[in-house]
mmCIF file of C-alpha atoms (C1' of nucleotides) in Angstrom:
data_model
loop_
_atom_site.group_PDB
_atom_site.id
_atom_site.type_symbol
_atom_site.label_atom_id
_atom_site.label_comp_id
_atom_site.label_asym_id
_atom_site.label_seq_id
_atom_site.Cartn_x
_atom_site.Cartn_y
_atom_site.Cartn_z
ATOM 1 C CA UNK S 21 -46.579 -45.653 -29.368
ATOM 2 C CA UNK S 22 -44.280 -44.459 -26.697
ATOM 3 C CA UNK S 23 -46.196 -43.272 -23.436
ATOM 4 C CA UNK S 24 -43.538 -40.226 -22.445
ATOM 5 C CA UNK S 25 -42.685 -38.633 -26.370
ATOM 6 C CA UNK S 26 -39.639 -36.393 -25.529
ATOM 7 C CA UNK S 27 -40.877 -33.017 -25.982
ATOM 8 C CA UNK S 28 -39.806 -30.993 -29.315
ATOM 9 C CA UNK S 29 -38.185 -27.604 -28.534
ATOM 10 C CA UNK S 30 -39.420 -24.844 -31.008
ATOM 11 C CA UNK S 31 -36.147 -22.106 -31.503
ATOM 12 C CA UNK S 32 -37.594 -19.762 -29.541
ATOM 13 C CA UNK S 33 -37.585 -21.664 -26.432
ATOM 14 C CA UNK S 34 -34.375 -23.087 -27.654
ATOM 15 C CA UNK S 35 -33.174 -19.534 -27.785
ATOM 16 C CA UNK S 36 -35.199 -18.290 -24.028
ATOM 17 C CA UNK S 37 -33.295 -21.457 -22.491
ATOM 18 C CA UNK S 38 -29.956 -20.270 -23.460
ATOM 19 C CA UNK S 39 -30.174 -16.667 -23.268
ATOM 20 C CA UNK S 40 -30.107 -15.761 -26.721
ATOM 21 C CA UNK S 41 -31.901 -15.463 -30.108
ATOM 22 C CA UNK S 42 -33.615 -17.183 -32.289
ATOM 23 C CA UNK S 43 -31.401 -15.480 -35.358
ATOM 24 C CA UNK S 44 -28.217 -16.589 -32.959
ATOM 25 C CA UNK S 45 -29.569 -20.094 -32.801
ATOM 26 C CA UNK S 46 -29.692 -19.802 -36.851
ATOM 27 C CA UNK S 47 -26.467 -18.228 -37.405
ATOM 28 C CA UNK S 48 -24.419 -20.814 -35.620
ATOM 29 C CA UNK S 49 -26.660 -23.530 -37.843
ATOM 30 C CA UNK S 50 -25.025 -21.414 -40.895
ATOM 31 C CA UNK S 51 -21.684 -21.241 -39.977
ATOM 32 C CA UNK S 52 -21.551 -25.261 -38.591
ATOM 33 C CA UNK S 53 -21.542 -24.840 -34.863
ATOM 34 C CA UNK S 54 -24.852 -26.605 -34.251
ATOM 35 C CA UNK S 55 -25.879 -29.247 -36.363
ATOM 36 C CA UNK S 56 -29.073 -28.088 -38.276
ATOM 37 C CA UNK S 57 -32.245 -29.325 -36.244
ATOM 38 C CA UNK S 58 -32.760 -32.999 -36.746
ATOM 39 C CA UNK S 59 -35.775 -34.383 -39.840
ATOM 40 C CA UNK S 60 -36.114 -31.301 -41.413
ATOM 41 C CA UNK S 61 -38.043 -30.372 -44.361
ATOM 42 C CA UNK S 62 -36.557 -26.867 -45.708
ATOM 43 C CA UNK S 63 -39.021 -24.090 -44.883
ATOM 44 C CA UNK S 64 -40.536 -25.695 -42.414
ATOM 45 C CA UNK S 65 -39.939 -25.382 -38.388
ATOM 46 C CA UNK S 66 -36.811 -26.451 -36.363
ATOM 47 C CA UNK S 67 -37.162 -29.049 -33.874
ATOM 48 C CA UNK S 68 -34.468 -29.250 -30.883
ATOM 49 C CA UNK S 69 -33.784 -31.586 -28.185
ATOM 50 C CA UNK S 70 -32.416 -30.981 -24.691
ATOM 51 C CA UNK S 71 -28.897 -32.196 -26.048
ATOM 52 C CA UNK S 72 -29.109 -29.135 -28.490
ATOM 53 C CA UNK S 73 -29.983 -27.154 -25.308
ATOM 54 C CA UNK S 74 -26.927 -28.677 -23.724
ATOM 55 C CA UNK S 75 -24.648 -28.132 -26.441
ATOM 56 C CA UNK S 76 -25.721 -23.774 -27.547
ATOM 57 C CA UNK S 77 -25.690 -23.480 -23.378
ATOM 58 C CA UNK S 78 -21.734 -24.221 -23.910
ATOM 59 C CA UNK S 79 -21.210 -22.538 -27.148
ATOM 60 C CA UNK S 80 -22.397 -19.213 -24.771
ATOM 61 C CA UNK S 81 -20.344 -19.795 -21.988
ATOM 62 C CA UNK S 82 -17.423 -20.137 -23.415
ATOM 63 C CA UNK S 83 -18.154 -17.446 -25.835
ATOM 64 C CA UNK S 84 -18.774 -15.528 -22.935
ATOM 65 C CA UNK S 85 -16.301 -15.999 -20.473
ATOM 66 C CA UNK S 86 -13.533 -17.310 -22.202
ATOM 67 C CA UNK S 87 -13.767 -14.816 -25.048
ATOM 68 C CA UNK S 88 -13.317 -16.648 -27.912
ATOM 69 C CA UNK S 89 -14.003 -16.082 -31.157
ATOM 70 C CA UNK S 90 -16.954 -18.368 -32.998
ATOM 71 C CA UNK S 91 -13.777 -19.737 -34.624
ATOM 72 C CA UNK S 92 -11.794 -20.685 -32.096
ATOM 73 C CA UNK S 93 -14.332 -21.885 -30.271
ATOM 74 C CA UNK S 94 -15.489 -23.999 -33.265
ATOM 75 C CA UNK S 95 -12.041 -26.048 -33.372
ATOM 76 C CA UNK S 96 -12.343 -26.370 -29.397
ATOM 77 C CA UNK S 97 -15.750 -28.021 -30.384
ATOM 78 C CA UNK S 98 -14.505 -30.058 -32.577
ATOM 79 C CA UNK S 99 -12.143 -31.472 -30.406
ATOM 80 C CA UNK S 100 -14.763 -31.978 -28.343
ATOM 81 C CA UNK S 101 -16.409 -34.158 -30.693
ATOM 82 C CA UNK S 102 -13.416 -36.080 -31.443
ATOM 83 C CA UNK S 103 -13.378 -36.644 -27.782
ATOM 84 C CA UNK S 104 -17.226 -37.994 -28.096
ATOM 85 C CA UNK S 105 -15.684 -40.635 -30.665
ATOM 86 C CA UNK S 106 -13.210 -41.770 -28.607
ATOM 87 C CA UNK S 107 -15.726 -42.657 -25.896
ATOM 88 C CA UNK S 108 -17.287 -44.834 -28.431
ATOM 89 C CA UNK S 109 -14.031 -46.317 -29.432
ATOM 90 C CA UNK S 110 -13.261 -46.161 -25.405
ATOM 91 C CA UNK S 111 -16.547 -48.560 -24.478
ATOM 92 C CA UNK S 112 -15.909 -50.896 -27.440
ATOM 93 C CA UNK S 113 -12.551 -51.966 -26.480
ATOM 94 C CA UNK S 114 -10.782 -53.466 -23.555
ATOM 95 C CA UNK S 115 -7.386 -53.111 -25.104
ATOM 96 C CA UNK S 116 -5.963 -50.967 -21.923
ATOM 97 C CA UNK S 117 -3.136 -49.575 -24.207
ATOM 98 C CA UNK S 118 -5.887 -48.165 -26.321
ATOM 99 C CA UNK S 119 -7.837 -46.771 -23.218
ATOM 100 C CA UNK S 120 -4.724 -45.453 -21.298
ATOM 101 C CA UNK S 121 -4.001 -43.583 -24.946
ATOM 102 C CA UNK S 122 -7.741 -42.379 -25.432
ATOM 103 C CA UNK S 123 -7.904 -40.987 -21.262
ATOM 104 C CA UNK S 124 -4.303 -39.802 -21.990
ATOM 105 C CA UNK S 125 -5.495 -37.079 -24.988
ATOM 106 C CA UNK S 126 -9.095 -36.580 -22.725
ATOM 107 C CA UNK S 127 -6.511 -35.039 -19.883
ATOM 108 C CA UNK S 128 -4.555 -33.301 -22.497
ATOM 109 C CA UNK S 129 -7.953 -31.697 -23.856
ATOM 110 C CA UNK S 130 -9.468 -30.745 -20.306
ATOM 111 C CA UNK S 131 -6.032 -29.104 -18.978
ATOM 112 C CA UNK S 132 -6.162 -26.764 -22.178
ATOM 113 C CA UNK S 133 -9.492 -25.141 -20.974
ATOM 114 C CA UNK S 134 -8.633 -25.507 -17.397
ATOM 115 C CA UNK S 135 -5.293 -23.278 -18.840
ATOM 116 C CA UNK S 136 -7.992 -20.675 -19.890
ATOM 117 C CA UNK S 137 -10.111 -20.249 -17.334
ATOM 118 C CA UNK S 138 -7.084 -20.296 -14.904
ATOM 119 C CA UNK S 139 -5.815 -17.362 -16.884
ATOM 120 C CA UNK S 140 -9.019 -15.412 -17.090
ATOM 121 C CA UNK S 141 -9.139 -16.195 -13.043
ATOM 122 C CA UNK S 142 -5.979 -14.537 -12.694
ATOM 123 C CA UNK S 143 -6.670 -11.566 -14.188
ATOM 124 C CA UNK S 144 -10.041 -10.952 -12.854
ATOM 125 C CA UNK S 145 -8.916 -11.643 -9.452
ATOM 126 C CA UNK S 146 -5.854 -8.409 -10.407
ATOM 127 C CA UNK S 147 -9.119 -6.432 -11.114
ATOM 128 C CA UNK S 148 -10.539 -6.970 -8.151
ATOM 129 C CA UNK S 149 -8.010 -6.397 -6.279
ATOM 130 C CA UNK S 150 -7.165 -3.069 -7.238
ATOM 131 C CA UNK S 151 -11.049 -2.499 -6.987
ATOM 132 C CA UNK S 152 -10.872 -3.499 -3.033
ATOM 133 C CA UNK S 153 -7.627 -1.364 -3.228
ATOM 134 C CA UNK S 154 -9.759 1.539 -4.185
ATOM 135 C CA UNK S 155 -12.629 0.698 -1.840
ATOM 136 C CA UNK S 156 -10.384 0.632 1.217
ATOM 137 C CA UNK S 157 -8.873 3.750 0.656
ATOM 138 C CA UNK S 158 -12.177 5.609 0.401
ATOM 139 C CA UNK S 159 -13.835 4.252 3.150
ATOM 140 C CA UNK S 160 -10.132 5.396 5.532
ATOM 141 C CA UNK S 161 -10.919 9.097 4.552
ATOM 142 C CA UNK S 162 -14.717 8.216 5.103
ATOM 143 C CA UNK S 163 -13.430 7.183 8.975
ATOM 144 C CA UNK S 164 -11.263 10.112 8.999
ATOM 145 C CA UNK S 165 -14.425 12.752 8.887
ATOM 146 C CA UNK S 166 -16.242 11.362 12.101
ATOM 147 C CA UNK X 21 13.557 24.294 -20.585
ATOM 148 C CA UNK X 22 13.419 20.759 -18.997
ATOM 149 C CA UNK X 23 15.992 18.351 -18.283
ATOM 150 C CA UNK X 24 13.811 15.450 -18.341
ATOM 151 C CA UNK X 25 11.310 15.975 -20.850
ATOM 152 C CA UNK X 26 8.624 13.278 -20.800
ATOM 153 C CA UNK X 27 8.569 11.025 -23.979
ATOM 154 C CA UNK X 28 5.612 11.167 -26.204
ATOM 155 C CA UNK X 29 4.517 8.407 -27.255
ATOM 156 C CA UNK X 30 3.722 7.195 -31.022
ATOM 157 C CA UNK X 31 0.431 5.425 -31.616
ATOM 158 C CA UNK X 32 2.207 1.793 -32.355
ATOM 159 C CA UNK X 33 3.923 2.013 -29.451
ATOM 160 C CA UNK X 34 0.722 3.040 -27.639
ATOM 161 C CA UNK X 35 -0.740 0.227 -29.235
ATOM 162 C CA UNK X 36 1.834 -2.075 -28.566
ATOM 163 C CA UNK X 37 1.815 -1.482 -24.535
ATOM 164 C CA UNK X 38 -1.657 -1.674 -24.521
ATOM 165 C CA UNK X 39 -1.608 -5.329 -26.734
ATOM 166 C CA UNK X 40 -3.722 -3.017 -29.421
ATOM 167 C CA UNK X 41 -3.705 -1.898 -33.076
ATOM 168 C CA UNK X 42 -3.000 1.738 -34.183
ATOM 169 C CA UNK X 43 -6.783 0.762 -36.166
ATOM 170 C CA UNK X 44 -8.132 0.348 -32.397
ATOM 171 C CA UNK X 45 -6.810 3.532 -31.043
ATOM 172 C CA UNK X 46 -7.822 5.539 -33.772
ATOM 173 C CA UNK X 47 -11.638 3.718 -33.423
ATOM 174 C CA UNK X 48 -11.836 4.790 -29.942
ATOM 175 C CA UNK X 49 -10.627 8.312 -30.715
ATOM 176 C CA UNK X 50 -13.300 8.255 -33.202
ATOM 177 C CA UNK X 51 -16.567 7.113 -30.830
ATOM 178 C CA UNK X 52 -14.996 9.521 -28.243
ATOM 179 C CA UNK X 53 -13.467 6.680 -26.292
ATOM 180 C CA UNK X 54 -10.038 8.579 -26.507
ATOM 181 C CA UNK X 55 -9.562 12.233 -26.018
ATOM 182 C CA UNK X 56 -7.822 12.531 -29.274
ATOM 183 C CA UNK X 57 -3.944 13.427 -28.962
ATOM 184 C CA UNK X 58 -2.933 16.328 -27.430
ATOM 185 C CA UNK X 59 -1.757 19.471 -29.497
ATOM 186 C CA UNK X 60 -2.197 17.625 -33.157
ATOM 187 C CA UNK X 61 -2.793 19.059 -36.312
ATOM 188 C CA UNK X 62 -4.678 17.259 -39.085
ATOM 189 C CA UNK X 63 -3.022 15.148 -40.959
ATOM 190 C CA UNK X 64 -0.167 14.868 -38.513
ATOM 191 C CA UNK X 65 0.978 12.586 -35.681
ATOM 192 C CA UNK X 66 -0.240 11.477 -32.698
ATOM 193 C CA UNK X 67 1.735 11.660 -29.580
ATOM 194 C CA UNK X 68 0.485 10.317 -26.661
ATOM 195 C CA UNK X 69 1.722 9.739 -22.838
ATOM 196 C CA UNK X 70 1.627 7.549 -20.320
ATOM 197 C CA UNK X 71 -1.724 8.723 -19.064
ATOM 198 C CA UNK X 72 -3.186 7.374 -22.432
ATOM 199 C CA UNK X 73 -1.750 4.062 -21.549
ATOM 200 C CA UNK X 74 -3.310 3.688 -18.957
ATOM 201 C CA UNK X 75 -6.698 5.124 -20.382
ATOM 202 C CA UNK X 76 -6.474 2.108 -23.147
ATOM 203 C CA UNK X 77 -5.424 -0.603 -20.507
ATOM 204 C CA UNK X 78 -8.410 0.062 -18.707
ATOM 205 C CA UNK X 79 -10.829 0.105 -21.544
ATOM 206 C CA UNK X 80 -8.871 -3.159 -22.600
ATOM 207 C CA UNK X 81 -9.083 -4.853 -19.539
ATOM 208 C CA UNK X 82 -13.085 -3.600 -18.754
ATOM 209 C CA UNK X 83 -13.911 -4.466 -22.702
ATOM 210 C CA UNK X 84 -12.752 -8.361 -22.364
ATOM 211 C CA UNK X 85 -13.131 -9.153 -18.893
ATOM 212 C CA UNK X 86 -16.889 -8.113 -18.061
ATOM 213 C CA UNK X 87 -17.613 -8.490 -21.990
ATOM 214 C CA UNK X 88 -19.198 -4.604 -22.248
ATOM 215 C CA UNK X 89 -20.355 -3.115 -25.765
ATOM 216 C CA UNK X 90 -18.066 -0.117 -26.188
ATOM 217 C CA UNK X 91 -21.119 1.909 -24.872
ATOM 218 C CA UNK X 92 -21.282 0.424 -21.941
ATOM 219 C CA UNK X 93 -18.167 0.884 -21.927
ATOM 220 C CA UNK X 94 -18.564 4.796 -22.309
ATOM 221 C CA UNK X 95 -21.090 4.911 -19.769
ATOM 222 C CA UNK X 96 -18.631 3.100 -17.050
ATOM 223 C CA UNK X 97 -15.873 5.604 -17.758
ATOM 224 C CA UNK X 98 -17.867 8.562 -18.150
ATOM 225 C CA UNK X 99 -18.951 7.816 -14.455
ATOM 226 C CA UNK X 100 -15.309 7.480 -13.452
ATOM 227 C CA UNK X 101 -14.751 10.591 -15.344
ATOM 228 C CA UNK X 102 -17.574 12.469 -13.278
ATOM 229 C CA UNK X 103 -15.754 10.760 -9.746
ATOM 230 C CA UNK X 104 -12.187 12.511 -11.133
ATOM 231 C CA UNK X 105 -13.888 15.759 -11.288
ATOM 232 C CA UNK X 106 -15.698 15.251 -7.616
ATOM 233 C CA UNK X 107 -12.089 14.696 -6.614
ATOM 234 C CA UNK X 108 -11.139 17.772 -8.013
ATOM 235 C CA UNK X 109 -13.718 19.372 -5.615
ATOM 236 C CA UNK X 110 -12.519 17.169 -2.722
ATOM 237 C CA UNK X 111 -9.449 18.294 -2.702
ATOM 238 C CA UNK X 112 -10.418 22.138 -3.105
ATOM 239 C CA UNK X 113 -12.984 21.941 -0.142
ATOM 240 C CA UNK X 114 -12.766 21.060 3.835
ATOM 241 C CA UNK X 115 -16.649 21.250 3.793
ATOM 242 C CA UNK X 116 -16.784 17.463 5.659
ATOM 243 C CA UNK X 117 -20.619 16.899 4.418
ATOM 244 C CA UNK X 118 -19.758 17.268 0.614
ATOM 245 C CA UNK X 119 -16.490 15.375 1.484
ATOM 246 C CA UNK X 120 -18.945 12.376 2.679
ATOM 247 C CA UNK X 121 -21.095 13.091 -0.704
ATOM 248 C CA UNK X 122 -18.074 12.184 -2.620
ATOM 249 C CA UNK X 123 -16.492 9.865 -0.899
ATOM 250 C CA UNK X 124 -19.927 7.936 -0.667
ATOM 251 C CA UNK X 125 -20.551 8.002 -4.328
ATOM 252 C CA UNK X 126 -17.464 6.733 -5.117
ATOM 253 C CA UNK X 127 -18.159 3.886 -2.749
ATOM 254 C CA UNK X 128 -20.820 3.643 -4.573
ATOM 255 C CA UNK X 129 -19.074 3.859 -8.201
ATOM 256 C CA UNK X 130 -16.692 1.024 -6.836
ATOM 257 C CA UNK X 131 -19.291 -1.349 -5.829
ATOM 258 C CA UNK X 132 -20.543 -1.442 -9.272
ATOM 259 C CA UNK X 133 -17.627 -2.623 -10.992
ATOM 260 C CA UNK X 134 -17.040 -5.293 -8.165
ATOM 261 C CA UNK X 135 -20.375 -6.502 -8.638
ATOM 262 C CA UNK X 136 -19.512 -7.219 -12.173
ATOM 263 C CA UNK X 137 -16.151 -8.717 -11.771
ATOM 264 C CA UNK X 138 -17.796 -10.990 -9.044
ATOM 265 C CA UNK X 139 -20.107 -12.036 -11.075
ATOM 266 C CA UNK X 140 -17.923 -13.283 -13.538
ATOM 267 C CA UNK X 141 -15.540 -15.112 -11.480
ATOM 268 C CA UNK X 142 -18.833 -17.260 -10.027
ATOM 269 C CA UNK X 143 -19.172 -18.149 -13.515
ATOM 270 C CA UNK X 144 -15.642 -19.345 -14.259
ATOM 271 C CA UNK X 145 -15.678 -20.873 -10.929
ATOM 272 C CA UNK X 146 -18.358 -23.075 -12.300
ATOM 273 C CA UNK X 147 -16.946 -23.821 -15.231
ATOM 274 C CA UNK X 148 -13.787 -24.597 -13.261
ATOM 275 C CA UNK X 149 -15.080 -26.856 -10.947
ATOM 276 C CA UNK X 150 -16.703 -29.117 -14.082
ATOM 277 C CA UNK X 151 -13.604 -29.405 -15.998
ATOM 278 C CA UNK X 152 -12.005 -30.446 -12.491
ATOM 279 C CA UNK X 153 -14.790 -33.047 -12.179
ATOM 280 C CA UNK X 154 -14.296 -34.497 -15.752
ATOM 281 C CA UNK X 155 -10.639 -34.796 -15.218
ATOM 282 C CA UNK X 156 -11.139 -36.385 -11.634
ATOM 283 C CA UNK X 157 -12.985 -39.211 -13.484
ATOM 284 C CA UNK X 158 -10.455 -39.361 -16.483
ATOM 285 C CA UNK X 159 -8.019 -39.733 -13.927
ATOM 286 C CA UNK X 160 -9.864 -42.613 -11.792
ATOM 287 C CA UNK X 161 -9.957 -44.635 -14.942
ATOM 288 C CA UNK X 162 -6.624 -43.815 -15.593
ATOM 289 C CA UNK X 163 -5.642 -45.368 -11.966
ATOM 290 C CA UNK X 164 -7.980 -48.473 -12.769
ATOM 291 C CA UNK X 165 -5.893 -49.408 -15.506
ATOM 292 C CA UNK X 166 -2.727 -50.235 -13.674
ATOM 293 C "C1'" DT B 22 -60.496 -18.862 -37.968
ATOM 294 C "C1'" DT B 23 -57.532 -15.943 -35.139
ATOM 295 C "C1'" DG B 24 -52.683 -15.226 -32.995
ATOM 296 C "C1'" DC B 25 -48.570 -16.259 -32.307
ATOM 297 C "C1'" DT B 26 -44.321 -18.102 -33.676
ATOM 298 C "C1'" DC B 27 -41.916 -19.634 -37.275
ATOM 299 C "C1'" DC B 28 -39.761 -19.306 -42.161
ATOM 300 C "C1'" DT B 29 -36.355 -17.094 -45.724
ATOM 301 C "C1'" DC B 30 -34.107 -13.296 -47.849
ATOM 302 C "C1'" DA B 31 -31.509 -9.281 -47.261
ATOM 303 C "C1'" DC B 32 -29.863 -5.050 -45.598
ATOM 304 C "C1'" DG B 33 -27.976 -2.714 -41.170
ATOM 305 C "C1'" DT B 34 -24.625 -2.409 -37.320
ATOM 306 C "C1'" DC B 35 -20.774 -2.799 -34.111
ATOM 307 C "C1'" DA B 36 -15.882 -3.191 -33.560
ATOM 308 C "C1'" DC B 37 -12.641 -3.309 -35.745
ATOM 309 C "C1'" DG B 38 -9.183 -5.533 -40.178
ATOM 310 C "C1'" DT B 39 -7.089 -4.500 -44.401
ATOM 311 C "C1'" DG B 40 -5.360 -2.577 -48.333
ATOM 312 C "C1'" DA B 41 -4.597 1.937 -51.400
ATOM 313 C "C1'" DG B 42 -2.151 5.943 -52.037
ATOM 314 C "C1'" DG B 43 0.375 9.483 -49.881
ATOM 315 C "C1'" DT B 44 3.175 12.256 -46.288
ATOM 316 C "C1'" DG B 45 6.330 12.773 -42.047
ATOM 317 C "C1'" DG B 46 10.247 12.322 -38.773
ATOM 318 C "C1'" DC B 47 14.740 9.887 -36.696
ATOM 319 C "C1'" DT L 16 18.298 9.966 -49.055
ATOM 320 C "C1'" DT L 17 16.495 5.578 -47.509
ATOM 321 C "C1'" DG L 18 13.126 3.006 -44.267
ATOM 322 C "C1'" DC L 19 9.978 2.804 -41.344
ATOM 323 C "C1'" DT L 20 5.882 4.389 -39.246
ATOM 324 C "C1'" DC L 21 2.420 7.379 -39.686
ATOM 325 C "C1'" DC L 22 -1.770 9.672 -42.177
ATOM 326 C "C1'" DT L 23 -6.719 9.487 -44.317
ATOM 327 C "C1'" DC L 24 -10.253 7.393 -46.966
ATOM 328 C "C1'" DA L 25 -12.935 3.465 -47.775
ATOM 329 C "C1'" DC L 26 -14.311 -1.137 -48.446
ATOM 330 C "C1'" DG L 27 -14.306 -5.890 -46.005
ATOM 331 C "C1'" DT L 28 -15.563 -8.960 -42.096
ATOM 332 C "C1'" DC L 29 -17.435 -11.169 -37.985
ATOM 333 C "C1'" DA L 30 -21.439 -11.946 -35.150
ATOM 334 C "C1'" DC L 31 -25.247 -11.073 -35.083
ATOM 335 C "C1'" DG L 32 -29.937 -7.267 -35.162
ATOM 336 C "C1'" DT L 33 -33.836 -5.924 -37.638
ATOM 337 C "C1'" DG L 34 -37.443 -5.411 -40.644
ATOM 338 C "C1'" DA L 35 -40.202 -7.276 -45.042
ATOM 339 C "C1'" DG L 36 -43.256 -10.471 -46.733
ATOM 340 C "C1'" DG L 37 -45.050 -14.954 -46.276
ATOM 341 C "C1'" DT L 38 -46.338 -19.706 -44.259
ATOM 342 C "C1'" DG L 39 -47.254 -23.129 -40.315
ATOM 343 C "C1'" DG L 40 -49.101 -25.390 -36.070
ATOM 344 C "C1'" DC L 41 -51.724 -25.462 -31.208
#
DNA sequence: TTGCTCCTCACGTCACGTGAGGTGGC
DNA sequence: TTGCTCCTCACGTCACGTGAGGTGGC
């Protein structure tokens, strides 16, 4: 009935989108980091939407940069999700003592992950120092021959 | 003989310097990460020295920074293993074109790994700059309260 | 109907963790 | 001698990879 139906995302372009694997995409189904594809009939394909796109595109980067095991990263979700509620609770109030306390635990939440990337900055930026350390020294006794 | 005899380290406190397990040390021996302790019989301890602490820092710091498999890894170090033999040779020639040869593969060699660590710190740059955003909004509707 | 992708077991692998039982050095 | 750390198997675990054999949708 609709004119624009929201195209269905089969796993493997699920998977292409977010640089990984269909079996990935499966596993973190299993273990409760995605939510299993919405009306599905056991045995039968997995449908996704661009929210689930969204949401595995996160899982990765943080996975990735920040290191963190499937674990940890799961309890970080799910803080994340309790953050989703709030919003709810957020847009059905206008009690400003329950919005300051809902944007109070949002800033609490954000400053944690800004904590780790800030730390992961830090210590790249060590690496890369001693890197252009190394570089500038060669490139001296590269002068010094002419 | 020697007044100040270097102290050999024991593989906890290797590990320990190196924010490690004995369990990790003796994994990396095993794959040939390691050079396995010097002068040890079967069956008996390890003794390491500082040199080995700074072998395992910099697989460490390689291993969770740019997120390289342990043969990666190998391949990485084996290269920087090749560069401390050219310098070896540097320092035993005055030949000024193999001098360039070394010196411009070791440019080369250095490159690499700042490619890598660049390429990471775009990526938490990113991610930096949307947790910024989402806590520049949390904080405007903090503001619009008062 | 033919291909391709998908499905579910289920075993393999990488990078270690974790006892089990025993020996070594300040 | 007593504690602690070390030793070597060897099995367990986490995060998937990789077939094996079969079914599903453009």
């Amino acid at each position: 009935v609709s004119a624009t139906k929201p195209r269905a995302l089969r796993i493997g372009e699920l998977a292409e989108m977010t640089s990984t694997t269909p079996r990935t995409i499966r596993y973190y189904e299993e273990i409760g980091l995605l939510p299993g594809a919405v009306d599905r009939v056991q045995g039968k394909h997995r449908n996704y939407t661009d929210a689930d796109v969204e949401r595995v595109k996160e899982i990765v980067r943080l996975r990735d940069l920040l290191g963190l095991s499937l674990e940890g990263l799961s309890k970080l979700l799910e803080a994340e999700a309790a953050r989703a509620e709030l919003r709810r609770e957020y847009h059905s109030t206008e009690d400003p003592g329950i919005r300051r306390t809902i944007l109070e635990q949002a800033t609490e939440h954000i400053a944690t992950q800004l904590g780790l990337v800030r730390s992961r900055q830090r210590e790249l930026e060590q690496l890369e120092g001693e890197l252009v350390e190394r570089r500038r020294t060669v490139r001296r006794r590269l002068a010094e021959l002419d």
